[in-house]
PDB file of C-alpha atoms in Angstrom:
ATOM      1  CA  MET A 153     -13.181  -5.528  -2.112  1.00 53.00           C
ATOM      2  CA  SER A 154      -9.098  -7.289  -3.260  1.00 61.00           C
ATOM      3  CA  ALA A 155      -6.350  -5.895  -1.899  1.00 65.00           C
ATOM      4  CA  THR A 156      -3.137  -6.628  -0.480  1.00 63.00           C
ATOM      5  CA  SER A 157      -1.738  -4.966   2.856  1.00 65.00           C
ATOM      6  CA  ALA A 158       1.934  -4.213   4.316  1.00 61.00           C
ATOM      7  CA  ALA A 159       3.329  -3.196   7.487  1.00 58.00           C
ATOM      8  CA  PHE A 160       6.508  -0.957   8.118  1.00 57.00           C
ATOM      9  CA  VAL A 161       9.307  -0.372  10.591  1.00 60.00           C
ATOM     10  CA  ALA A 162      10.110   3.273  10.361  1.00 58.00           C
ATOM     11  CA  PRO A 163      13.511   4.927  10.892  1.00 54.00           C
ATOM     12  CA  VAL A 164      10.615   5.296  11.773  1.00 38.00           C
ATOM     13  CA  ALA A 165       7.962   2.808   9.636  1.00 37.00           C
ATOM     14  CA  ARG A 166       6.595  -0.904   8.576  1.00 38.00           C
ATOM     15  CA  ALA A 167       3.695  -1.948   5.956  1.00 36.00           C
ATOM     16  CA  SER A 168       2.650  -5.203   4.609  1.00 34.00           C
ATOM     17  CA  SER A 169       1.817  -7.522   1.892  1.00 38.00           C
ATOM     18  CA  ARG A 170       2.525 -11.144   2.166  1.00 36.00           C
ATOM     19  CA  THR A 171       5.151 -13.418   0.164  1.00 36.00           C
ATOM     20  CA  THR A 172       5.712 -17.060   0.432  1.00 34.00           C
ATOM     21  CA  ARG A 173       9.222 -16.167   1.783  1.00 37.00           C
ATOM     22  CA  ARG A 174      10.672 -14.993   5.206  1.00 36.00           C
ATOM     23  CA  HIS A 175      12.165 -11.760   4.934  1.00 40.00           C
ATOM     24  CA  ARG A 176      15.122 -10.514   6.546  1.00 41.00           C
ATOM     25  CA  VAL A 177      13.789  -8.102   9.336  1.00 39.00           C
ATOM     26  CA  HIS A 178      15.929  -4.394   9.814  1.00 40.00           C
ATOM     27  CA  ALA A 179      15.108  -3.604  13.508  1.00 40.00           C
ATOM     28  CA  PRO A 180      14.681   0.207  13.321  1.00 39.00           C
ATOM     29  CA  ILE A 181      17.035   3.284  13.974  1.00 35.00           C
ATOM     30  CA  ALA A 182      14.326   4.712  16.573  1.00 38.00           C
ATOM     31  CA  ARG A 183      11.221   3.775  17.522  1.00 36.00           C
ATOM     32  CA  ALA A 184       8.148   5.914  16.608  1.00 37.00           C
ATOM     33  CA  VAL A 185       6.831   5.806  20.224  1.00 37.00           C
ATOM     34  CA  ALA A 186       8.266   4.351  23.004  1.00 33.00           C
ATOM     35  CA  PRO A 187       6.883   2.222  25.340  1.00 36.00           C
ATOM     36  CA  SER A 188       5.122   4.076  28.195  1.00 36.00           C
ATOM     37  CA  SER A 189       6.772   3.762  31.793  1.00 37.00           C
ATOM     38  CA  SER A 190       3.556   6.437  33.088  1.00 41.00           C
ATOM     39  CA  SER A 191       2.030   4.976  36.263  1.00 43.00           C
ATOM     40  CA  SER A 192      -1.935   4.074  35.514  1.00 45.00           C
ATOM     41  CA  SER A 193      -3.416   5.245  38.270  1.00 48.00           C
ATOM     42  CA  SER A 194      -2.223   9.147  37.875  1.00 62.00           C
ATOM     43  CA  VAL A 195      -4.551   9.283  34.429  1.00 69.00           C
ATOM     44  CA  ARG A 196      -6.669  12.334  34.971  1.00 65.00           C
ATOM     45  CA  GLU A 197      -8.960  14.148  32.714  1.00 58.00           C
ATOM     46  CA  ASN A 198      -6.158  17.054  31.644  1.00 58.00           C
ATOM     47  CA  ASP A 199      -4.432  14.106  30.640  1.00 64.00           C
ATOM     48  CA  ALA A 200      -5.951  14.420  27.825  1.00 60.00           C
ATOM     49  CA  LEU A 201      -3.663  15.498  24.922  1.00 61.00           C
ATOM     50  CA  PRO A 202      -3.897  18.919  23.894  1.00 55.00           C
ATOM     51  CA  THR A 203      -5.301  19.104  20.203  1.00 62.00           C
ATOM     52  CA  PHE A 204      -2.823  18.271  16.791  1.00 69.00           C
ATOM     53  CA  PRO A 205      -3.915  16.668  13.666  1.00 81.00           C
ATOM     54  CA  GLY A 206      -3.335  13.329  15.444  1.00 86.00           C
ATOM     55  CA  GLY A 207      -6.551  13.398  17.610  1.00 89.00           C
ATOM     56  CA  TRP A 208      -8.829  14.150  14.454  1.00 92.00           C
ATOM     57  CA  LEU A 209     -12.696  13.114  13.855  1.00 93.00           C
ATOM     58  CA  GLY A 210     -14.298  11.808  11.155  1.00 93.00           C
ATOM     59  CA  PRO A 211     -16.763  15.427  10.495  1.00 95.00           C
ATOM     60  CA  ASP A 212     -12.788  16.881  10.189  1.00 93.00           C
ATOM     61  CA  LEU A 213     -11.101  14.548   7.811  1.00 94.00           C
ATOM     62  CA  ALA A 214     -14.662  15.315   5.583  1.00 95.00           C
ATOM     63  CA  ALA A 215     -14.175  19.009   5.642  1.00 96.00           C
ATOM     64  CA  ASP A 216     -10.960  18.958   4.422  1.00 94.00           C
ATOM     65  CA  PRO A 217      -9.672  15.762   2.396  1.00 95.00           C
ATOM     66  CA  GLY A 218      -6.977  17.480   0.114  1.00 94.00           C
ATOM     67  CA  SER A 219      -5.237  17.532   3.348  1.00 93.00           C
ATOM     68  CA  TRP A 220      -4.902  13.670   3.633  1.00 95.00           C
ATOM     69  CA  THR A 221      -5.354  12.387  -0.362  1.00 96.00           C
ATOM     70  CA  HIS A 222      -3.070  12.496  -2.936  1.00 97.00           C
ATOM     71  CA  ARG A 223      -3.609  11.738  -6.521  1.00 97.00           C
ATOM     72  CA  LEU A 224      -0.399  10.475  -8.186  1.00 98.00           C
ATOM     73  CA  THR A 225       0.815  12.989 -11.232  1.00 98.00           C
ATOM     74  CA  ASP A 226       1.822  11.789 -14.372  1.00 98.00           C
ATOM     75  CA  ASP A 227       5.550  12.347 -13.499  1.00 98.00           C
ATOM     76  CA  GLU A 228       5.149  10.396 -10.465  1.00 98.00           C
ATOM     77  CA  ILE A 229       3.524   7.291 -12.136  1.00 98.00           C
ATOM     78  CA  ALA A 230       6.305   7.284 -14.676  1.00 98.00           C
ATOM     79  CA  GLU A 231       8.955   6.914 -12.160  1.00 98.00           C
ATOM     80  CA  LEU A 232       7.128   4.122 -10.680  1.00 98.00           C
ATOM     81  CA  ASP A 233       7.444   2.677 -14.210  1.00 98.00           C
ATOM     82  CA  ALA A 234      10.707   3.419 -14.508  1.00 99.00           C
ATOM     83  CA  ALA A 235      11.998   1.666 -11.274  1.00 98.00           C
ATOM     84  CA  LEU A 236       9.343  -1.483 -11.877  1.00 98.00           C
ATOM     85  CA  ALA A 237      11.400  -1.688 -15.183  1.00 98.00           C
ATOM     86  CA  SER A 238      14.544  -1.689 -13.511  1.00 98.00           C
ATOM     87  CA  ALA A 239      14.256  -4.048 -11.093  1.00 98.00           C
ATOM     88  CA  GLU A 240      12.612  -6.311 -13.593  1.00 98.00           C
ATOM     89  CA  ALA A 241      15.275  -6.093 -16.021  1.00 98.00           C
ATOM     90  CA  ALA A 242      17.687  -6.813 -12.781  1.00 98.00           C
ATOM     91  CA  GLY A 243      15.474 -10.143 -11.845  1.00 97.00           C
ATOM     92  CA  LEU A 244      15.341  -8.878  -8.344  1.00 97.00           C
ATOM     93  CA  ASP A 245      12.818 -10.526  -5.671  1.00 95.00           C
ATOM     94  CA  VAL A 246      10.292  -7.934  -4.914  1.00 94.00           C
ATOM     95  CA  ILE A 247      11.591  -9.197  -1.105  1.00 92.00           C
ATOM     96  CA  ASP A 248      15.036  -7.358  -2.272  1.00 94.00           C
ATOM     97  CA  LEU A 249      13.430  -4.341  -3.431  1.00 96.00           C
ATOM     98  CA  THR A 250      15.690  -0.860  -1.626  1.00 96.00           C
ATOM     99  CA  PRO A 251      15.467   2.905  -1.860  1.00 96.00           C
ATOM    100  CA  ASP A 252      18.841   2.507  -3.861  1.00 97.00           C
ATOM    101  CA  ASN A 253      17.428  -0.275  -6.912  1.00 98.00           C
ATOM    102  CA  PHE A 254      13.490   1.168  -6.587  1.00 98.00           C
ATOM    103  CA  PRO A 255      14.870   4.585  -6.875  1.00 98.00           C
ATOM    104  CA  LEU A 256      11.647   7.456  -7.022  1.00 98.00           C
ATOM    105  CA  PRO A 257      13.591  10.366  -7.834  1.00 96.00           C
ATOM    106  CA  THR A 258      10.547  13.419  -6.814  1.00 96.00           C
ATOM    107  CA  LEU A 259       8.620  10.281  -4.920  1.00 98.00           C
ATOM    108  CA  ALA A 260      10.765   9.905  -2.951  1.00 97.00           C
ATOM    109  CA  THR A 261      10.314  12.790  -1.158  1.00 96.00           C
ATOM    110  CA  ARG A 262       6.637  12.858  -0.887  1.00 96.00           C
ATOM    111  CA  LEU A 263       7.266   9.646   0.764  1.00 96.00           C
ATOM    112  CA  ASP A 264       9.698  10.907   3.308  1.00 93.00           C
ATOM    113  CA  GLY A 265       7.633  13.662   3.997  1.00 93.00           C
ATOM    114  CA  LEU A 266       4.391  11.657   4.457  1.00 94.00           C
ATOM    115  CA  ARG A 267       6.086   8.912   7.045  1.00 93.00           C
ATOM    116  CA  ARG A 268       6.901  11.831   9.781  1.00 91.00           C
ATOM    117  CA  GLU A 269       3.006  13.002   8.232  1.00 93.00           C
ATOM    118  CA  LEU A 270       1.780   9.384   9.393  1.00 92.00           C
ATOM    119  CA  VAL A 271       4.448   8.727  12.526  1.00 87.00           C
ATOM    120  CA  HIS A 272       3.908  12.074  14.589  1.00 87.00           C
ATOM    121  CA  GLY A 273       0.535  13.561  12.244  1.00 90.00           C
ATOM    122  CA  ARG A 274      -2.213  13.101  11.395  1.00 92.00           C
ATOM    123  CA  GLY A 275      -1.500   9.180  10.641  1.00 92.00           C
ATOM    124  CA  LEU A 276      -3.403   7.993   7.728  1.00 94.00           C
ATOM    125  CA  HIS A 277      -3.048   8.912   3.852  1.00 96.00           C
ATOM    126  CA  LEU A 278      -4.353   7.631   1.253  1.00 96.00           C
ATOM    127  CA  PHE A 279      -2.698   7.705  -2.361  1.00 96.00           C
ATOM    128  CA  ARG A 280      -5.024   7.316  -5.441  1.00 96.00           C
ATOM    129  CA  GLY A 281      -3.970   6.756  -9.263  1.00 96.00           C
ATOM    130  CA  VAL A 282      -1.623   3.888  -9.039  1.00 96.00           C
ATOM    131  CA  PRO A 283      -2.826   2.364 -12.723  1.00 97.00           C
ATOM    132  CA  VAL A 284      -2.948  -1.396 -10.791  1.00 95.00           C
ATOM    133  CA  HIS A 285      -5.185  -2.701 -13.625  1.00 95.00           C
ATOM    134  CA  ARG A 286      -2.264  -2.358 -16.442  1.00 96.00           C
ATOM    135  CA  TYR A 287       0.695  -4.154 -13.601  1.00 97.00           C
ATOM    136  CA  THR A 288       0.814  -7.972 -13.933  1.00 96.00           C
ATOM    137  CA  PRO A 289       0.396  -9.351 -10.034  1.00 94.00           C
ATOM    138  CA  TRP A 290       4.169  -8.959  -9.351  1.00 95.00           C
ATOM    139  CA  GLN A 291       4.284  -5.107 -10.778  1.00 97.00           C
ATOM    140  CA  ARG A 292       1.336  -4.611  -7.938  1.00 96.00           C
ATOM    141  CA  CYS A 293       3.364  -6.051  -4.897  1.00 94.00           C
ATOM    142  CA  ALA A 294       6.484  -4.394  -6.287  1.00 96.00           C
ATOM    143  CA  VAL A 295       4.985  -0.698  -6.681  1.00 97.00           C
ATOM    144  CA  PHE A 296       3.768  -0.973  -3.348  1.00 95.00           C
ATOM    145  CA  TYR A 297       6.424  -2.647  -1.665  1.00 95.00           C
ATOM    146  CA  GLY A 298       9.084  -0.079  -3.302  1.00 96.00           C
ATOM    147  CA  MET A 299       6.855   2.639  -2.131  1.00 96.00           C
ATOM    148  CA  GLY A 300       6.695   1.655   1.323  1.00 94.00           C
ATOM    149  CA  ALA A 301      10.647   1.020   1.042  1.00 94.00           C
ATOM    150  CA  HIS A 302      11.067   4.345   1.258  1.00 95.00           C
ATOM    151  CA  MET A 303       9.290   4.681   4.620  1.00 93.00           C
ATOM    152  CA  GLY A 304      10.922   2.378   6.095  1.00 91.00           C
ATOM    153  CA  TRP A 305      12.055  -1.932   6.913  1.00 88.00           C
ATOM    154  CA  THR A 306       9.193  -4.459   6.317  1.00 87.00           C
ATOM    155  CA  CYS A 307       8.532  -7.121   9.125  1.00 83.00           C
ATOM    156  CA  PRO A 308       7.079  -9.906   9.080  1.00 83.00           C
ATOM    157  CA  GLN A 309       3.198 -10.493   9.489  1.00 78.00           C
ATOM    158  CA  ASN A 310       2.941 -14.214  10.473  1.00 76.00           C
ATOM    159  CA  ALA A 311       5.315 -16.889  12.047  1.00 75.00           C
ATOM    160  CA  ARG A 312       5.559 -18.175   8.668  1.00 78.00           C
ATOM    161  CA  GLY A 313       7.098 -15.608   8.005  1.00 81.00           C
ATOM    162  CA  HIS A 314       5.484 -13.270   5.325  1.00 82.00           C
ATOM    163  CA  VAL A 315       5.953  -9.550   5.198  1.00 85.00           C
ATOM    164  CA  LEU A 316       3.334  -8.835   2.037  1.00 87.00           C
ATOM    165  CA  GLY A 317      -0.430 -10.233   2.449  1.00 83.00           C
ATOM    166  CA  HIS A 318      -3.498 -10.386   0.814  1.00 84.00           C
ATOM    167  CA  VAL A 319      -6.554  -9.531   1.726  1.00 83.00           C
ATOM    168  CA  LYS A 320      -9.413 -12.500   0.305  1.00 83.00           C
ATOM    169  CA  ASP A 321     -11.819 -14.699   0.700  1.00 84.00           C
ATOM    170  CA  LEU A 322     -10.440 -17.708   0.823  1.00 87.00           C
ATOM    171  CA  GLY A 323     -13.112 -19.705   2.524  1.00 89.00           C
ATOM    172  CA  ALA A 324     -12.128 -19.033   6.072  1.00 88.00           C
ATOM    173  CA  ASP A 325     -14.348 -20.004   9.485  1.00 90.00           C
ATOM    174  CA  PRO A 326     -14.085 -16.143  11.088  1.00 87.00           C
ATOM    175  CA  ASN A 327     -15.575 -17.762  14.085  1.00 86.00           C
ATOM    176  CA  ASP A 328     -11.716 -19.906  14.126  1.00 84.00           C
ATOM    177  CA  PRO A 329     -10.012 -18.099  16.874  1.00 77.00           C
ATOM    178  CA  THR A 330      -6.794 -19.359  15.000  1.00 78.00           C
ATOM    179  CA  VAL A 331      -7.793 -17.697  11.818  1.00 83.00           C
ATOM    180  CA  ARG A 332      -6.529 -14.382  10.224  1.00 81.00           C
ATOM    181  CA  ILE A 333      -9.846 -12.623   9.173  1.00 82.00           C
ATOM    182  CA  TYR A 334      -8.877 -10.892   5.797  1.00 83.00           C
ATOM    183  CA  THR A 335      -9.005 -14.701   4.892  1.00 84.00           C
ATOM    184  CA  THR A 336     -12.808 -14.783   5.604  1.00 86.00           C
ATOM    185  CA  CYS A 337     -15.875 -12.542   3.900  1.00 85.00           C
ATOM    186  CA  ALA A 338     -15.944 -11.447   7.836  1.00 85.00           C
ATOM    187  CA  ALA A 339     -15.841  -7.955   8.147  1.00 83.00           C
ATOM    188  CA  GLN A 340     -12.988  -6.532   9.906  1.00 82.00           C
ATOM    189  CA  PRO A 341     -13.765  -4.809  13.822  1.00 82.00           C
ATOM    190  CA  PHE A 342     -11.503  -1.901  14.127  1.00 85.00           C
ATOM    191  CA  HIS A 343      -7.840  -2.643  15.381  1.00 83.00           C
ATOM    192  CA  THR A 344      -4.494  -2.020  14.780  1.00 83.00           C
ATOM    193  CA  ASP A 345      -1.522  -3.822  13.530  1.00 81.00           C
ATOM    194  CA  SER A 346       1.494  -3.930  15.197  1.00 78.00           C
ATOM    195  CA  ALA A 347       4.142  -1.676  13.537  1.00 83.00           C
ATOM    196  CA  ASP A 348       4.795   1.678  12.503  1.00 86.00           C
ATOM    197  CA  ILE A 349       3.017   2.396   9.319  1.00 90.00           C
ATOM    198  CA  VAL A 350       0.313   0.042   7.752  1.00 90.00           C
ATOM    199  CA  GLY A 351      -0.595  -0.015   3.893  1.00 91.00           C
ATOM    200  CA  LEU A 352      -3.085  -1.130   2.186  1.00 91.00           C
ATOM    201  CA  MET A 353      -3.733  -0.883  -1.874  1.00 93.00           C
ATOM    202  CA  CYS A 354      -7.095  -1.322  -3.623  1.00 91.00           C
ATOM    203  CA  LEU A 355      -6.915  -4.033  -6.761  1.00 90.00           C
ATOM    204  CA  GLU A 356      -9.980  -4.762  -7.228  1.00 86.00           C
ATOM    205  CA  ASN A 357     -13.753  -2.922  -6.250  1.00 84.00           C
ATOM    206  CA  SER A 358     -16.428  -5.988  -4.627  1.00 78.00           C
ATOM    207  CA  ALA A 359     -19.342  -5.852  -5.930  1.00 80.00           C
ATOM    208  CA  SER A 360     -20.818  -5.026  -1.858  1.00 78.00           C
ATOM    209  CA  GLY A 361     -19.031  -4.245   1.150  1.00 76.00           C
ATOM    210  CA  GLY A 362     -15.315  -3.907   1.394  1.00 76.00           C
ATOM    211  CA  GLU A 363     -14.920  -0.713   2.947  1.00 82.00           C
ATOM    212  CA  SER A 364     -12.142   0.516   4.771  1.00 84.00           C
ATOM    213  CA  LYS A 365     -13.076   2.470   8.253  1.00 87.00           C
ATOM    214  CA  VAL A 366     -10.628   4.552  10.392  1.00 90.00           C
ATOM    215  CA  VAL A 367     -10.662   5.626  13.372  1.00 91.00           C
ATOM    216  CA  SER A 368      -8.369   8.277  15.657  1.00 91.00           C
ATOM    217  CA  SER A 369      -6.983   6.327  18.568  1.00 88.00           C
ATOM    218  CA  VAL A 370      -5.836   9.832  20.239  1.00 87.00           C
ATOM    219  CA  ALA A 371      -9.580  10.907  20.029  1.00 90.00           C
ATOM    220  CA  VAL A 372     -10.457   7.890  21.426  1.00 90.00           C
ATOM    221  CA  TRP A 373      -8.354   7.972  24.455  1.00 89.00           C
ATOM    222  CA  ASN A 374      -9.180  11.682  24.987  1.00 89.00           C
ATOM    223  CA  ARG A 375     -12.586  10.789  25.255  1.00 91.00           C
ATOM    224  CA  LEU A 376     -11.818   7.687  27.388  1.00 91.00           C
ATOM    225  CA  VAL A 377      -9.977  10.515  29.608  1.00 90.00           C
ATOM    226  CA  LYS A 378     -12.750  12.757  29.641  1.00 90.00           C
ATOM    227  CA  THR A 379     -15.609  10.630  30.885  1.00 92.00           C
ATOM    228  CA  ALA A 380     -14.169   7.581  31.865  1.00 93.00           C
ATOM    229  CA  PRO A 381     -10.428   7.891  33.551  1.00 92.00           C
ATOM    230  CA  ASP A 382     -11.320   4.757  35.173  1.00 93.00           C
ATOM    231  CA  LEU A 383     -11.980   3.072  31.864  1.00 92.00           C
ATOM    232  CA  ALA A 384      -8.630   4.559  30.553  1.00 90.00           C
ATOM    233  CA  ARG A 385      -6.141   3.811  33.433  1.00 91.00           C
ATOM    234  CA  THR A 386      -7.411   0.073  32.954  1.00 92.00           C
ATOM    235  CA  LEU A 387      -6.461   0.138  29.354  1.00 91.00           C
ATOM    236  CA  LEU A 388      -2.625   0.994  30.559  1.00 91.00           C
ATOM    237  CA  GLU A 389      -3.084  -2.634  32.207  1.00 91.00           C
ATOM    238  CA  PRO A 390      -2.023  -5.420  30.531  1.00 90.00           C
ATOM    239  CA  PHE A 391      -4.171  -7.574  28.769  1.00 86.00           C
ATOM    240  CA  PRO A 392      -4.041 -11.177  27.830  1.00 88.00           C
ATOM    241  CA  VAL A 393      -3.459 -11.249  24.168  1.00 85.00           C
ATOM    242  CA  ASP A 394      -4.223 -14.448  22.164  1.00 83.00           C
ATOM    243  CA  ARG A 395      -1.237 -15.847  19.992  1.00 83.00           C
ATOM    244  CA  LYS A 396      -4.179 -17.250  17.385  1.00 79.00           C
ATOM    245  CA  GLY A 397      -1.903 -20.307  17.517  1.00 80.00           C
ATOM    246  CA  GLU A 398       1.256 -18.928  15.883  1.00 81.00           C
ATOM    247  CA  VAL A 399       2.940 -20.127  19.249  1.00 84.00           C
ATOM    248  CA  PRO A 400       7.272 -19.348  19.020  1.00 83.00           C
ATOM    249  CA  PRO A 401       8.938 -22.313  20.602  1.00 87.00           C
ATOM    250  CA  GLY A 402       9.380 -21.836  24.324  1.00 88.00           C
ATOM    251  CA  LYS A 403       6.352 -19.083  24.468  1.00 88.00           C
ATOM    252  CA  SER A 404       2.953 -19.380  26.552  1.00 88.00           C
ATOM    253  CA  LEU A 405      -0.353 -19.652  24.071  1.00 86.00           C
ATOM    254  CA  THR A 406      -1.332 -15.766  24.790  1.00 88.00           C
ATOM    255  CA  TYR A 407       0.929 -12.537  25.561  1.00 87.00           C
ATOM    256  CA  ASP A 408       0.088  -9.471  27.666  1.00 90.00           C
ATOM    257  CA  MET A 409       0.213  -6.218  26.366  1.00 87.00           C
ATOM    258  CA  PRO A 410      -1.478  -3.091  27.100  1.00 89.00           C
ATOM    259  CA  VAL A 411      -4.253  -1.865  24.199  1.00 88.00           C
ATOM    260  CA  PHE A 412      -2.338   2.404  25.577  1.00 88.00           C
ATOM    261  CA  HIS A 413       0.765   3.283  26.179  1.00 81.00           C
ATOM    262  CA  ARG A 414       2.116   6.411  27.857  1.00 75.00           C
ATOM    263  CA  HIS A 415       5.095   7.772  27.242  1.00 67.00           C
ATOM    264  CA  GLY A 416       5.888  11.725  26.300  1.00 60.00           C
ATOM    265  CA  VAL A 417       2.715  10.936  23.723  1.00 60.00           C
ATOM    266  CA  VAL A 418       0.281   7.701  24.184  1.00 62.00           C
ATOM    267  CA  ALA A 419       0.557   5.038  21.474  1.00 70.00           C
ATOM    268  CA  GLY A 420      -2.824   2.245  21.495  1.00 70.00           C
ATOM    269  CA  GLU A 421      -3.225  -0.850  19.860  1.00 66.00           C
ATOM    270  CA  VAL A 422      -5.062  -3.519  19.946  1.00 62.00           C
ATOM    271  CA  ASP A 423      -6.731  -6.403  18.953  1.00 63.00           C
ATOM    272  CA  GLY A 424     -10.182  -6.828  19.652  1.00 56.00           C
ATOM    273  CA  SER A 425     -10.746 -10.781  18.790  1.00 54.00           C
ATOM    274  CA  ALA A 426      -7.687 -11.280  20.081  1.00 49.00           C
ATOM    275  CA  VAL A 427      -8.412  -9.974  23.726  1.00 49.00           C
ATOM    276  CA  THR A 428     -11.997 -11.756  23.443  1.00 47.00           C
ATOM    277  CA  VAL A 429     -10.802 -15.273  22.784  1.00 46.00           C
ATOM    278  CA  CYS A 430      -8.454 -14.981  25.766  1.00 45.00           C
ATOM    279  CA  VAL A 431     -11.052 -13.467  27.909  1.00 46.00           C
ATOM    280  CA  GLY A 432     -13.808 -15.993  26.816  1.00 47.00           C
ATOM    281  CA  ALA A 433     -10.594 -19.117  27.621  1.00 48.00           C
ATOM    282  CA  ALA A 434     -10.366 -17.425  31.369  1.00 45.00           C
ATOM    283  CA  GLY A 435     -13.721 -17.832  31.788  1.00 45.00           C
ATOM    284  CA  VAL A 436     -14.496 -14.119  32.501  1.00 42.00           C
ATOM    285  CA  ALA A 437     -17.719 -12.675  31.011  1.00 39.00           C
TER     286      ALA A 437
END
């Protein structure tokens, strides 16, 4: 699969597809989830969250695909085309697109509702029908970025400040701890990205492989609390995370971050490969 990704901070949001130019980063008005101030020692079975859309299981999605998918209508595609034409005529750079200069009169309402659903509801959504095959590379990036701009502010995805990233096998070694795995042919393990919202636009179907898989971190947390509360407590403690060679001046090679945070709601954030590198470096089996 060939795809483009993006990360957004929402007012709450974030989305990512990489460019070669540094982006002006805006702070969010409010974070979707605040950092945990809870004591990790208080995890008990009854701490599992009540049932709500974010705690879904695979069969739940399979039983009701219409609740988390939407095929763009002809009118919505026409709005995208009109916004593209206006942006191109004005000579705008992709990273300069905003809701004001990339207007989507009716689709914007859907995107605003989607932002709330992504942050406070089910946490995922699939758009179908974006006519990527008749768009130029610039237009693909602009449509993706422009739609995301209606849900939040973009944030950089790496030390070079890329805000749009291309998911493509560049022949990099997936065993190199400094390599981003989306530049290799290796399968992505389950992980989270450090953003309120992450988007992925599929550009081409692969001959084999490339399927996207999703899992609810809320469902994982609930299961852990129910079956292994000791492990849930451990995952509320800081874990060393490798910076994958992208170390800011004056910073260490790693930083500490819990896998789960609790503060009224539960948030999960993990990159297993980054934790594994740190554990291996420490000589821990």
